[in-house]
CSV table of C-alpha atoms in Angstrom, one decimal:
chain,number,residue,atom,x,y,z
A,203,MET,CA,2.1,-91.3,-148.3
A,204,LYS,CA,4.7,-94.1,-147.9
A,205,ASN,CA,5.4,-96.7,-145.3
A,206,GLN,CA,8.9,-96.9,-144.0
A,207,GLN,CA,10.6,-100.3,-144.7
A,208,PHE,CA,14.1,-99.0,-145.7
A,209,GLN,CA,16.2,-100.4,-142.8
A,210,THR,CA,19.9,-99.8,-142.9
A,211,SER,CA,22.7,-100.4,-140.3
A,212,THR,CA,25.0,-97.7,-139.1
A,213,ILE,CA,28.2,-97.2,-141.1
A,214,ALA,CA,30.2,-98.3,-138.0
A,215,GLU,CA,28.3,-101.6,-137.8
A,216,ALA,CA,28.6,-102.2,-141.5
A,217,LEU,CA,32.4,-101.7,-141.3
A,218,LEU,CA,33.0,-103.6,-138.0
A,219,TRP,CA,32.1,-107.1,-139.0
A,220,PRO,CA,33.8,-107.1,-142.4
A,221,SER,CA,36.9,-105.8,-140.6
A,222,LEU,CA,36.9,-108.6,-138.1
A,223,LEU,CA,36.5,-111.1,-141.0
A,224,ILE,CA,39.5,-109.7,-142.8
A,225,ILE,CA,41.5,-109.9,-139.5
A,226,VAL,CA,40.5,-113.6,-139.2
A,227,LEU,CA,41.5,-114.3,-142.8
A,228,TRP,CA,44.9,-112.8,-142.3
A,229,LEU,CA,45.5,-114.5,-139.0
A,230,PHE,CA,44.9,-117.9,-140.7
A,231,TYR,CA,47.3,-116.8,-143.5
A,232,TRP,CA,49.9,-115.8,-140.9
A,233,ALA,CA,49.4,-119.1,-139.0
A,234,GLU,CA,50.2,-121.0,-142.3
A,235,HIS,CA,53.7,-119.4,-142.2
A,236,LEU,CA,54.2,-120.0,-138.5
A,237,PHE,CA,53.2,-123.7,-138.1
A,238,LEU,CA,53.9,-126.8,-140.1
A,239,PHE,CA,50.3,-127.9,-140.0
A,240,PRO,CA,48.9,-128.6,-143.6
A,241,PHE,CA,46.3,-125.8,-143.6
A,242,HIS,CA,45.4,-126.5,-147.2
A,243,GLU,CA,43.7,-129.7,-146.0
A,244,LEU,CA,41.1,-127.5,-144.3
A,245,GLY,CA,39.9,-126.8,-147.8
A,246,VAL,CA,37.3,-128.8,-149.8
A,247,GLN,CA,38.4,-132.1,-151.3
A,248,PRO,CA,35.4,-133.0,-153.4
A,249,GLY,CA,33.7,-136.3,-152.8
A,250,THR,CA,35.8,-137.4,-149.8
A,251,SER,CA,34.8,-137.7,-146.2
A,252,LYS,CA,38.1,-135.9,-145.3
A,253,GLY,CA,37.1,-133.0,-147.5
A,254,LEU,CA,33.8,-132.3,-145.6
A,255,VAL,CA,35.7,-130.1,-143.2
A,256,GLY,CA,36.3,-127.8,-146.1
A,257,ILE,CA,32.6,-126.9,-146.2
A,258,VAL,CA,33.4,-124.6,-143.2
A,259,GLY,CA,37.1,-124.2,-143.6
A,260,MET,CA,37.5,-123.5,-147.3
A,261,PRO,CA,37.0,-119.7,-147.1
A,262,LEU,CA,39.5,-119.3,-144.3
A,263,ILE,CA,42.5,-120.7,-146.2
A,264,HIS,CA,44.5,-119.0,-149.0
A,265,ALA,CA,47.5,-119.9,-151.1
A,266,GLN,CA,50.5,-119.8,-148.8
A,267,ASN,CA,53.0,-118.9,-151.4
A,268,ASP,CA,50.9,-116.3,-153.3
A,269,ILE,CA,50.0,-113.3,-151.2
A,270,ARG,CA,48.1,-111.9,-154.1
A,271,HIS,CA,45.4,-114.5,-153.5
A,272,ILE,CA,44.4,-113.2,-150.1
A,273,VAL,CA,45.0,-109.5,-151.0
A,274,ASN,CA,42.8,-109.8,-154.1
A,275,ASN,CA,40.1,-111.5,-152.0
A,276,SER,CA,40.3,-109.2,-149.0
A,277,ILE,CA,39.2,-106.0,-150.8
A,278,PRO,CA,36.0,-107.3,-152.5
A,279,VAL,CA,34.9,-109.4,-149.5
A,280,PHE,CA,35.2,-106.3,-147.3
A,281,ILE,CA,33.3,-104.0,-149.7
A,282,LEU,CA,30.5,-106.5,-150.6
A,283,SER,CA,29.9,-107.8,-147.1
A,284,ALA,CA,29.8,-104.2,-145.7
A,285,THR,CA,27.3,-103.4,-148.4
A,286,LEU,CA,25.2,-106.4,-147.5
A,287,ILE,CA,25.1,-105.5,-143.8
A,288,HIS,CA,24.3,-101.9,-144.5
A,289,PHE,CA,21.5,-102.3,-147.0
A,290,TYR,CA,20.1,-105.7,-145.9
A,291,LYS,CA,20.7,-105.6,-142.2
A,292,PRO,CA,17.7,-107.9,-141.1
A,293,ILE,CA,18.9,-110.8,-143.3
A,294,ALA,CA,22.6,-110.1,-143.7
A,295,LEU,CA,23.9,-112.7,-141.3
A,296,ARG,CA,21.6,-115.4,-142.6
A,297,VAL,CA,22.6,-114.7,-146.2
A,298,PHE,CA,26.3,-114.6,-145.4
A,299,LEU,CA,26.3,-117.8,-143.4
A,300,ILE,CA,24.2,-119.7,-146.0
A,301,LEU,CA,26.5,-118.5,-148.8
A,302,TRP,CA,29.5,-119.7,-146.8
A,303,ILE,CA,28.1,-123.2,-146.1
A,304,THR,CA,26.3,-123.7,-149.4
A,305,THR,CA,29.3,-122.8,-151.5
A,306,GLY,CA,31.5,-125.3,-149.9
A,307,LEU,CA,28.8,-128.0,-149.9
A,308,LEU,CA,28.2,-127.5,-153.7
A,309,VAL,CA,31.9,-127.7,-154.4
A,310,TRP,CA,32.2,-130.9,-152.3
A,311,ALA,CA,29.2,-132.5,-154.1
A,312,PHE,CA,29.8,-131.5,-157.7
A,313,ALA,CA,33.4,-130.5,-158.3
A,314,ALA,CA,35.8,-132.9,-160.0
A,315,THR,CA,37.2,-135.5,-157.7
A,316,ASN,CA,40.8,-135.2,-158.8
A,317,GLY,CA,42.4,-135.1,-155.3
A,318,HIS,CA,42.8,-131.3,-155.3
A,319,TYR,CA,41.8,-129.0,-152.5
A,320,HIS,CA,39.6,-126.0,-153.1
A,321,ILE,CA,40.6,-123.0,-150.9
A,322,GLY,CA,39.8,-119.3,-150.6
A,323,ILE,CA,36.8,-117.1,-150.0
A,324,SER,CA,36.3,-116.2,-153.6
A,325,GLY,CA,33.2,-118.4,-153.8
A,326,VAL,CA,31.5,-116.4,-151.1
A,327,ILE,CA,32.6,-113.2,-152.9
A,328,TYR,CA,30.8,-114.4,-156.0
A,329,GLY,CA,27.7,-115.2,-153.9
A,330,LEU,CA,27.7,-111.8,-152.4
A,331,ALA,CA,28.0,-110.1,-155.8
A,332,SER,CA,25.2,-112.1,-157.4
A,333,PHE,CA,22.9,-111.7,-154.4
A,334,LEU,CA,23.3,-107.9,-154.3
A,335,PHE,CA,22.8,-107.6,-158.0
A,336,THR,CA,19.8,-109.9,-158.3
A,337,SER,CA,18.2,-108.7,-155.1
A,338,GLY,CA,18.4,-105.1,-156.3
A,339,VAL,CA,16.8,-105.9,-159.6
A,340,LEU,CA,14.0,-107.9,-157.9
A,341,ARG,CA,13.0,-105.3,-155.3
A,342,LYS,CA,12.6,-102.5,-157.8
A,343,PHE,CA,13.9,-99.9,-155.3
A,344,LEU,CA,16.2,-97.2,-156.6
A,345,PRO,CA,18.9,-97.3,-153.9
A,346,LEU,CA,19.2,-101.1,-154.2
A,347,GLN,CA,19.2,-100.9,-158.0
A,348,ALA,CA,22.1,-98.4,-157.7
A,349,ILE,CA,23.9,-101.1,-155.7
A,350,SER,CA,23.2,-103.5,-158.5
A,351,LEU,CA,24.9,-101.1,-161.0
A,352,PHE,CA,27.8,-100.6,-158.6
A,353,VAL,CA,28.4,-104.4,-158.4
A,354,VAL,CA,28.3,-104.6,-162.2
A,355,PHE,CA,30.7,-101.6,-162.6
A,356,MET,CA,33.2,-102.8,-159.9
A,357,TYR,CA,33.0,-106.6,-160.4
A,358,GLY,CA,31.4,-107.3,-163.7
A,359,SER,CA,34.7,-108.8,-165.0
A,360,MET,CA,34.3,-111.5,-162.4
A,361,ILE,CA,31.9,-113.3,-164.8
A,362,TRP,CA,35.0,-114.8,-166.5
A,363,GLY,CA,35.8,-116.6,-163.3
A,364,LEU,CA,32.8,-118.8,-163.8
A,365,PHE,CA,34.4,-120.7,-166.6
A,366,PRO,CA,37.4,-123.2,-166.5
A,367,MET,CA,39.8,-120.8,-168.1
A,368,GLN,CA,42.7,-121.1,-165.6
A,369,GLU,CA,44.0,-124.4,-164.2
A,370,ARG,CA,44.7,-123.3,-160.6
A,371,ILE,CA,41.5,-121.3,-160.2
A,372,SER,CA,38.5,-123.0,-158.6
A,373,TRP,CA,35.8,-122.0,-161.1
A,374,GLU,CA,33.5,-124.5,-159.5
A,375,GLY,CA,33.7,-122.6,-156.3
A,376,HIS,CA,33.0,-119.3,-158.1
A,377,LEU,CA,30.0,-120.9,-159.9
A,378,ALA,CA,28.7,-122.5,-156.7
A,379,GLY,CA,28.7,-119.1,-154.9
A,380,PHE,CA,27.3,-117.3,-157.9
A,381,LEU,CA,24.3,-119.6,-158.2
A,382,ALA,CA,23.7,-119.7,-154.4
A,383,GLY,CA,23.6,-115.9,-154.3
A,384,ILE,CA,20.9,-115.8,-157.1
A,385,VAL,CA,18.8,-118.4,-155.3
A,386,LEU,CA,19.0,-116.6,-152.0
A,387,ALA,CA,18.0,-113.3,-153.7
A,388,PHE,CA,14.8,-115.0,-154.7
A,389,VAL,CA,14.2,-116.8,-151.4
A,390,TYR,CA,14.6,-113.6,-149.4
A,391,ARG,CA,13.1,-111.2,-151.9
A,392,LYS,CA,10.2,-110.3,-149.5
A,393,GLU,CA,12.4,-110.0,-146.4
A,394,GLY,CA,14.7,-107.2,-145.4
A,395,THR,CA,14.8,-103.9,-147.1
A,396,GLN,CA,11.8,-103.3,-149.4
A,397,ARG,CA,10.6,-100.5,-151.7
A,398,PRO,CA,8.5,-98.2,-149.5
A,399,LYS,CA,4.8,-98.6,-150.4
A,400,PHE,CA,2.4,-95.8,-151.1
A,401,GLN,CA,-0.8,-95.6,-149.0
A,402,TYR,CA,-3.0,-96.8,-151.8
A,403,GLU,CA,-0.9,-100.0,-152.1
A,404,ILE,CA,-1.2,-100.7,-148.4
A,405,GLU,CA,-5.0,-100.2,-148.5
A,406,LYS,CA,-5.2,-102.5,-151.5
A,407,GLU,CA,-3.3,-105.2,-149.7
A,408,MET,CA,-5.7,-104.8,-146.7
A,409,GLY,CA,-8.7,-105.1,-148.9
A,410,ILE,CA,-9.8,-101.5,-148.5
A,411,GLU,CA,-11.5,-100.3,-151.7
A,412,PRO,CA,-10.5,-96.8,-152.7
A,413,PRO,CA,-13.3,-94.3,-153.2
A,414,ASP,CA,-14.8,-93.9,-156.6
A,415,LEU,CA,-13.4,-90.4,-157.2
A,416,GLU,CA,-14.6,-90.2,-160.8
A,417,GLY,CA,-18.1,-91.2,-159.8
A,418,ILE,CA,-18.2,-88.6,-157.0
A,419,TYR,CA,-17.0,-85.9,-159.4
A,420,HIS,CA,-19.7,-86.7,-162.0
A,421,GLU,CA,-22.4,-86.8,-159.3
A,422,GLN,CA,-21.3,-83.3,-158.0
A,423,LEU,CA,-21.5,-82.0,-161.6
A,424,ARG,CA,-25.0,-83.4,-162.0
A,425,GLN,CA,-26.2,-81.8,-158.7
A,426,GLU,CA,-24.6,-78.5,-159.7
A,427,GLU,CA,-26.3,-78.5,-163.1
A,428,GLU,CA,-29.7,-79.4,-161.5
A,429,LEU,CA,-29.3,-76.5,-159.0
A,430,GLN,CA,-28.5,-74.1,-161.8
A,431,ARG,CA,-31.6,-75.1,-163.8
A,432,TRP,CA,-33.7,-74.7,-160.7
A,433,LYS,CA,-32.3,-71.2,-160.1
A,434,GLU,CA,-33.0,-70.3,-163.8
A,435,ARG,CA,-36.7,-71.4,-163.4
A,436,MET,CA,-37.0,-69.3,-160.2
A,437,ALA,CA,-35.6,-66.3,-162.0
A,438,ASN,CA,-38.1,-66.7,-164.9
A,439,GLY,CA,-41.0,-67.2,-162.6
A,440,HIS,CA,-41.5,-70.8,-163.8
A,441,VAL,CA,-41.9,-72.6,-160.5
A,442,ILE,CA,-44.0,-75.7,-160.2
A,443,VAL,CA,-45.3,-76.4,-156.7
A,444,TYR,CA,-46.9,-79.7,-155.9
A,445,HIS,CA,-49.6,-80.0,-153.3
A,446,TYR,CA,-50.9,-83.2,-152.0
A,447,VAL,CA,-54.7,-83.5,-151.9
A,448,PRO,CA,-56.3,-86.6,-150.3
A,449,ASP,CA,-58.8,-88.6,-152.4
A,450,SER,CA,-62.2,-87.5,-151.1
A,451,THR,CA,-63.9,-90.5,-152.7
A,452,LYS,CA,-61.8,-92.9,-150.8
A,453,GLU,CA,-62.4,-91.0,-147.6
A,454,ASP,CA,-66.2,-91.2,-148.1
A,455,GLY,CA,-66.0,-94.9,-148.8
A,456,LYS,CA,-64.2,-95.5,-145.6
A,457,ASN,CA,-66.9,-93.7,-143.6
A,458,GLN,CA,-69.8,-95.8,-145.1
């Protein structure tokens, strides 16, 4: 018997929130072309007080003159966030928000202070991927392990984005999100969806000792053998009957 701890959201719910997020990202991208406001300054500028706004704003801003930036980010963030919501419903919002803030904070604190702004939601994408992979491994539950394999199959090549291989790519943001996702997988490993437990595992946690089935079996064998020997003696006429006779000497002594 198993307990039920496999909590998932509905497909509609899992698709709704990622869809709204994608709409928000594209609205910001559209606004960059409509207004003269320097939207890139909403990104993270490491080590500066001005760049602190990017801790929240960085994932919302994408390269204005390169539509591939937002297109390439929209697809994985939709798939990975929908997967997070569906399979880790109880903790999905916490994990997503912590990844969002932590990624920007780590970039602000540790990235090179060269005056550049870090923009884009790719750091959050790396965080989602590493969380889903690590969490599936830690929980040892087949459906979640399948998600780990899916992440590796679909986004395994993202590993190269953790290294400073391209000048205009924020590898620091990728690395920050990747590490944050791993840490969160360990922090929340006992929350949210868990491998269903068998009844004996639940009883063990409650301190209920299971019956000694082997001992019971051997005792039943012993009793059956004893009964068989008694029947054989009865069949052969060898029956010993014990009668209790009081000690007459002691009785006399009591009467004197």
